[in-house]
Amino acid sequence: MNVLITGFDPFGGESINPAYEAVKRLPDHIQTANIIKLEIPTVFEECTKLLDEAIQKNHPDLVICVGHAGGRVNITPEFVGINYMDARIPDNKGNQPLQSKIKEDGPDAYFTKLPVKAICEELKSSGIPAVISYSAGTYVCNYVMYSLLYMIDRKYPHIRGGFIHVPYDTSQAAKLSSSTASMPIDMISLGLEKTIKACIEHSEDILIPGGTTH
């Protein structure tokens, strides 16, 4: 089994991105899975071009994209990606799409192909704060999530995929207000390792609208 897991490069004036810092620390093998780690740019279009190239090269069974959401307390598996861009700040190449669709021929939303409920249960049982999120925002993170699920729908139906948001690293939060939520990189990385484990063990347990699973 091949697992492709991505993390963004730093953006918004930060010197690190806890998403990729945590991805880098993952082992090369988790249970029966080979772990392929990839840094992608915080740039609209470029990030998904690189992601598609990596999928074609590595033939993954599972794709997990990871991004940073400042202010969140928990690791948050995302439930839904929406067909909408409204960037609050420019990306790393100055692009700032506003009030526009990601894919003109795509549906309004895609639901995750990850067992998000099982992921949260696995993380919490390991002492790692986790909760399902129902909004991935309208910036590059949501762009990647929606684009990945669009690719799965149109080109790679055998792949399961989705998106995970992680908090600030503690070193970042130390430079911000005293109430800023954070999590150590090692804990975030362990959370991603547990996420992959849950996806392997609950391959058929996908949350669908209405709160049921199949």
mmCIF file of C-alpha atoms in Angstrom:
data_model
loop_
_atom_site.group_PDB
_atom_site.id
_atom_site.type_symbol
_atom_site.label_atom_id
_atom_site.label_comp_id
_atom_site.label_asym_id
_atom_site.label_seq_id
_atom_site.Cartn_x
_atom_site.Cartn_y
_atom_site.Cartn_z
ATOM 1 C CA MET A 1 0.000 0.000 0.000
ATOM 2 C CA ASN A 2 1.289 3.459 -0.901
ATOM 3 C CA VAL A 3 0.294 6.555 1.048
ATOM 4 C CA LEU A 4 1.030 10.016 -0.345
ATOM 5 C CA ILE A 5 0.945 12.710 2.319
ATOM 6 C CA THR A 6 1.574 16.374 1.564
ATOM 7 C CA GLY A 7 2.227 19.524 3.583
ATOM 8 C CA PHE A 8 2.436 23.151 2.529
ATOM 9 C CA ASP A 9 5.483 25.384 2.575
ATOM 10 C CA PRO A 10 5.459 28.432 4.927
ATOM 11 C CA PHE A 11 3.062 31.279 4.086
ATOM 12 C CA GLY A 12 1.710 34.498 5.541
ATOM 13 C CA GLY A 13 5.088 35.631 6.833
ATOM 14 C CA GLU A 14 5.793 32.478 8.876
ATOM 15 C CA SER A 15 9.238 30.866 8.741
ATOM 16 C CA ILE A 16 7.859 27.330 9.060
ATOM 17 C CA ASN A 17 4.656 25.511 8.269
ATOM 18 C CA PRO A 18 3.768 22.959 10.972
ATOM 19 C CA ALA A 19 1.946 20.884 8.358
ATOM 20 C CA TYR A 20 5.051 19.936 6.398
ATOM 21 C CA GLU A 21 7.306 19.987 9.462
ATOM 22 C CA ALA A 22 5.101 17.240 10.911
ATOM 23 C CA VAL A 23 4.904 15.348 7.612
ATOM 24 C CA LYS A 24 8.716 15.294 7.379
ATOM 25 C CA ARG A 25 8.963 13.505 10.726
ATOM 26 C CA LEU A 26 6.740 10.611 9.732
ATOM 27 C CA PRO A 27 8.358 7.178 9.423
ATOM 28 C CA ASP A 28 8.867 5.779 5.940
ATOM 29 C CA HIS A 29 6.619 2.820 6.753
ATOM 30 C CA ILE A 30 3.457 2.609 8.870
ATOM 31 C CA GLN A 31 2.056 -0.891 9.290
ATOM 32 C CA THR A 32 1.910 -2.266 5.716
ATOM 33 C CA ALA A 33 2.074 1.145 4.032
ATOM 34 C CA ASN A 34 4.918 2.927 2.281
ATOM 35 C CA ILE A 35 4.814 6.632 3.177
ATOM 36 C CA ILE A 36 5.604 9.143 0.424
ATOM 37 C CA LYS A 37 6.090 12.691 1.741
ATOM 38 C CA LEU A 38 5.747 15.766 -0.419
ATOM 39 C CA GLU A 39 5.990 19.505 0.189
ATOM 40 C CA ILE A 40 3.629 21.537 -1.983
ATOM 41 C CA PRO A 41 3.611 25.316 -2.523
ATOM 42 C CA THR A 42 1.002 27.588 -0.978
ATOM 43 C CA VAL A 43 0.088 28.695 -4.476
ATOM 44 C CA PHE A 44 -3.229 28.251 -6.253
ATOM 45 C CA GLU A 45 -3.003 25.886 -9.265
ATOM 46 C CA GLU A 46 0.694 25.082 -8.764
ATOM 47 C CA CYS A 47 -0.039 23.021 -5.646
ATOM 48 C CA THR A 48 -2.519 20.760 -7.408
ATOM 49 C CA LYS A 49 -0.350 20.422 -10.509
ATOM 50 C CA LEU A 50 2.439 19.074 -8.290
ATOM 51 C CA LEU A 51 -0.040 16.865 -6.434
ATOM 52 C CA ASP A 52 -1.353 15.359 -9.676
ATOM 53 C CA GLU A 53 2.197 14.690 -10.884
ATOM 54 C CA ALA A 54 2.988 12.920 -7.600
ATOM 55 C CA ILE A 55 -0.141 10.781 -7.903
ATOM 56 C CA GLN A 56 0.818 9.731 -11.433
ATOM 57 C CA LYS A 57 4.395 8.956 -10.358
ATOM 58 C CA ASN A 58 3.710 7.103 -7.093
ATOM 59 C CA HIS A 59 0.326 5.425 -7.704
ATOM 60 C CA PRO A 60 -0.927 5.920 -4.129
ATOM 61 C CA ASP A 61 -3.883 4.101 -2.640
ATOM 62 C CA LEU A 62 -4.396 6.894 -0.111
ATOM 63 C CA VAL A 63 -3.711 10.645 -0.375
ATOM 64 C CA ILE A 64 -3.796 12.902 2.671
ATOM 65 C CA CYS A 65 -3.132 16.609 2.275
ATOM 66 C CA VAL A 66 -2.215 18.539 5.425
ATOM 67 C CA GLY A 67 -2.458 22.265 6.054
ATOM 68 C CA HIS A 68 -2.110 24.760 8.870
ATOM 69 C CA ALA A 69 -5.063 26.589 10.429
ATOM 70 C CA GLY A 70 -3.908 29.182 12.938
ATOM 71 C CA GLY A 71 -6.145 29.436 15.985
ATOM 72 C CA ARG A 72 -7.397 25.855 15.953
ATOM 73 C CA VAL A 73 -6.902 23.877 19.141
ATOM 74 C CA ASN A 74 -7.299 20.403 17.644
ATOM 75 C CA ILE A 75 -6.108 18.361 14.711
ATOM 76 C CA THR A 76 -9.142 18.628 12.458
ATOM 77 C CA PRO A 77 -9.953 16.174 9.650
ATOM 78 C CA GLU A 78 -12.043 18.090 7.128
ATOM 79 C CA PHE A 79 -15.462 16.746 6.177
ATOM 80 C CA VAL A 80 -16.181 18.818 3.056
ATOM 81 C CA GLY A 81 -14.385 20.811 0.362
ATOM 82 C CA ILE A 82 -16.362 23.506 -1.434
ATOM 83 C CA ASN A 83 -16.112 24.740 -5.019
ATOM 84 C CA TYR A 84 -15.208 28.264 -4.031
ATOM 85 C CA MET A 85 -12.152 30.505 -3.697
ATOM 86 C CA ASP A 86 -12.076 33.758 -1.726
ATOM 87 C CA ALA A 87 -8.505 34.333 -0.583
ATOM 88 C CA ARG A 88 -8.183 36.592 2.468
ATOM 89 C CA ILE A 89 -4.477 37.141 1.633
ATOM 90 C CA PRO A 90 -2.428 36.571 -1.531
ATOM 91 C CA ASP A 91 -0.764 33.195 -1.944
ATOM 92 C CA ASN A 92 3.017 32.857 -2.110
ATOM 93 C CA LYS A 93 3.076 34.124 -5.701
ATOM 94 C CA GLY A 94 0.682 37.012 -5.187
ATOM 95 C CA ASN A 95 -2.454 35.332 -6.517
ATOM 96 C CA GLN A 96 -5.634 36.309 -4.687
ATOM 97 C CA PRO A 97 -8.729 34.824 -6.336
ATOM 98 C CA LEU A 98 -11.944 36.279 -4.968
ATOM 99 C CA GLN A 99 -15.487 34.936 -5.045
ATOM 100 C CA SER A 100 -14.842 32.418 -7.812
ATOM 101 C CA LYS A 101 -15.260 28.727 -8.506
ATOM 102 C CA ILE A 102 -12.394 26.261 -8.365
ATOM 103 C CA LYS A 103 -13.824 24.098 -11.163
ATOM 104 C CA GLU A 104 -16.513 25.439 -13.479
ATOM 105 C CA ASP A 105 -17.667 21.902 -14.296
ATOM 106 C CA GLY A 106 -17.484 20.625 -10.722
ATOM 107 C CA PRO A 107 -20.212 20.143 -8.127
ATOM 108 C CA ASP A 108 -20.697 22.671 -5.332
ATOM 109 C CA ALA A 109 -18.951 20.382 -2.837
ATOM 110 C CA TYR A 110 -17.218 17.063 -2.337
ATOM 111 C CA PHE A 111 -17.290 15.049 0.871
ATOM 112 C CA THR A 112 -14.108 13.490 2.198
ATOM 113 C CA LYS A 113 -13.082 9.945 1.341
ATOM 114 C CA LEU A 114 -11.350 9.510 4.705
ATOM 115 C CA PRO A 115 -12.866 7.803 7.788
ATOM 116 C CA VAL A 116 -12.874 11.073 9.737
ATOM 117 C CA LYS A 117 -14.830 9.747 12.701
ATOM 118 C CA ALA A 118 -12.447 6.815 13.147
ATOM 119 C CA ILE A 119 -9.486 9.181 12.770
ATOM 120 C CA CYS A 120 -10.726 11.409 15.597
ATOM 121 C CA GLU A 121 -11.405 8.421 17.824
ATOM 122 C CA GLU A 122 -7.903 7.047 17.170
ATOM 123 C CA LEU A 123 -6.254 10.378 17.947
ATOM 124 C CA LYS A 124 -8.259 11.059 21.090
ATOM 125 C CA SER A 125 -7.563 7.566 22.405
ATOM 126 C CA SER A 126 -3.866 8.442 22.087
ATOM 127 C CA GLY A 127 -4.278 11.687 24.022
ATOM 128 C CA ILE A 128 -4.206 13.934 20.944
ATOM 129 C CA PRO A 129 -6.971 16.574 20.664
ATOM 130 C CA ALA A 130 -9.016 16.015 17.500
ATOM 131 C CA VAL A 131 -12.415 16.969 16.139
ATOM 132 C CA ILE A 132 -14.126 16.820 12.740
ATOM 133 C CA SER A 133 -14.227 20.181 10.939
ATOM 134 C CA TYR A 134 -17.028 21.160 8.585
ATOM 135 C CA SER A 135 -15.230 24.062 6.908
ATOM 136 C CA ALA A 136 -11.816 24.000 5.256
ATOM 137 C CA GLY A 137 -12.080 27.728 4.534
ATOM 138 C CA THR A 138 -11.790 29.376 1.117
ATOM 139 C CA TYR A 139 -8.001 29.637 0.788
ATOM 140 C CA VAL A 140 -5.397 27.242 -0.653
ATOM 141 C CA CYS A 141 -6.201 24.444 1.827
ATOM 142 C CA ASN A 142 -9.790 24.159 0.650
ATOM 143 C CA TYR A 143 -8.544 24.572 -2.927
ATOM 144 C CA VAL A 144 -6.298 21.522 -2.558
ATOM 145 C CA MET A 145 -8.960 19.465 -0.819
ATOM 146 C CA TYR A 146 -11.618 20.178 -3.419
ATOM 147 C CA SER A 147 -9.162 19.697 -6.293
ATOM 148 C CA LEU A 148 -7.955 16.374 -4.895
ATOM 149 C CA LEU A 149 -11.513 15.074 -4.552
ATOM 150 C CA TYR A 150 -12.299 16.364 -8.065
ATOM 151 C CA MET A 151 -9.299 14.392 -9.384
ATOM 152 C CA ILE A 152 -10.434 11.299 -7.509
ATOM 153 C CA ASP A 153 -13.935 11.699 -8.956
ATOM 154 C CA ARG A 154 -12.777 12.253 -12.534
ATOM 155 C CA LYS A 155 -9.466 10.370 -12.872
ATOM 156 C CA TYR A 156 -8.514 8.268 -9.851
ATOM 157 C CA PRO A 157 -11.628 6.490 -8.510
ATOM 158 C CA HIS A 158 -9.525 3.829 -6.772
ATOM 159 C CA ILE A 159 -7.878 6.408 -4.478
ATOM 160 C CA ARG A 160 -9.175 7.489 -1.079
ATOM 161 C CA GLY A 161 -8.258 11.018 -0.107
ATOM 162 C CA GLY A 162 -8.974 14.024 2.043
ATOM 163 C CA PHE A 163 -7.558 16.882 4.060
ATOM 164 C CA ILE A 164 -6.353 17.467 7.626
ATOM 165 C CA HIS A 165 -5.809 20.843 9.325
ATOM 166 C CA VAL A 166 -3.290 21.190 12.151
ATOM 167 C CA PRO A 167 -2.700 23.968 14.735
ATOM 168 C CA TYR A 168 0.258 26.303 15.172
ATOM 169 C CA ASP A 169 3.456 24.728 16.434
ATOM 170 C CA THR A 170 4.324 25.869 19.951
ATOM 171 C CA SER A 171 7.386 27.778 18.665
ATOM 172 C CA GLN A 172 5.098 29.862 16.448
ATOM 173 C CA ALA A 173 2.544 30.482 19.194
ATOM 174 C CA ALA A 174 5.307 31.706 21.537
ATOM 175 C CA LYS A 175 5.659 34.756 19.283
ATOM 176 C CA LEU A 176 1.927 35.488 19.281
ATOM 177 C CA SER A 177 -0.618 36.398 21.935
ATOM 178 C CA SER A 178 -0.618 34.348 25.122
ATOM 179 C CA SER A 179 -4.017 32.837 24.259
ATOM 180 C CA THR A 180 -2.938 31.441 20.871
ATOM 181 C CA ALA A 181 -3.651 27.730 20.605
ATOM 182 C CA SER A 182 -0.786 25.449 19.591
ATOM 183 C CA MET A 183 0.507 21.885 19.573
ATOM 184 C CA PRO A 184 4.100 20.556 19.524
ATOM 185 C CA ILE A 185 5.313 19.367 16.115
ATOM 186 C CA ASP A 186 6.068 15.916 17.532
ATOM 187 C CA MET A 187 2.454 15.555 18.696
ATOM 188 C CA ILE A 188 1.145 16.766 15.339
ATOM 189 C CA SER A 189 3.365 14.232 13.563
ATOM 190 C CA LEU A 190 2.185 11.459 15.874
ATOM 191 C CA GLY A 191 -1.380 12.546 15.102
ATOM 192 C CA LEU A 192 -0.705 12.167 11.377
ATOM 193 C CA GLU A 193 0.818 8.746 11.972
ATOM 194 C CA LYS A 194 -2.313 7.736 13.912
ATOM 195 C CA THR A 195 -4.425 9.197 11.086
ATOM 196 C CA ILE A 196 -2.755 6.937 8.546
ATOM 197 C CA LYS A 197 -3.161 3.960 10.885
ATOM 198 C CA ALA A 198 -6.899 4.684 11.208
ATOM 199 C CA CYS A 199 -7.269 4.986 7.435
ATOM 200 C CA ILE A 200 -5.578 1.615 6.933
ATOM 201 C CA GLU A 201 -7.690 -0.098 9.583
ATOM 202 C CA HIS A 202 -11.011 1.541 8.607
ATOM 203 C CA SER A 203 -10.774 1.504 4.838
ATOM 204 C CA GLU A 204 -14.520 0.957 4.420
ATOM 205 C CA ASP A 205 -15.650 3.305 7.181
ATOM 206 C CA ILE A 206 -16.387 6.540 5.300
ATOM 207 C CA LEU A 207 -18.569 9.216 6.862
ATOM 208 C CA ILE A 208 -21.414 10.323 4.589
ATOM 209 C CA PRO A 209 -24.066 13.076 4.897
ATOM 210 C CA GLY A 210 -26.579 12.386 7.600
ATOM 211 C CA GLY A 211 -23.999 11.173 10.107
ATOM 212 C CA THR A 212 -23.988 7.532 8.983
ATOM 213 C CA THR A 213 -21.077 5.476 7.733
ATOM 214 C CA HIS A 214 -20.529 2.881 5.070
#
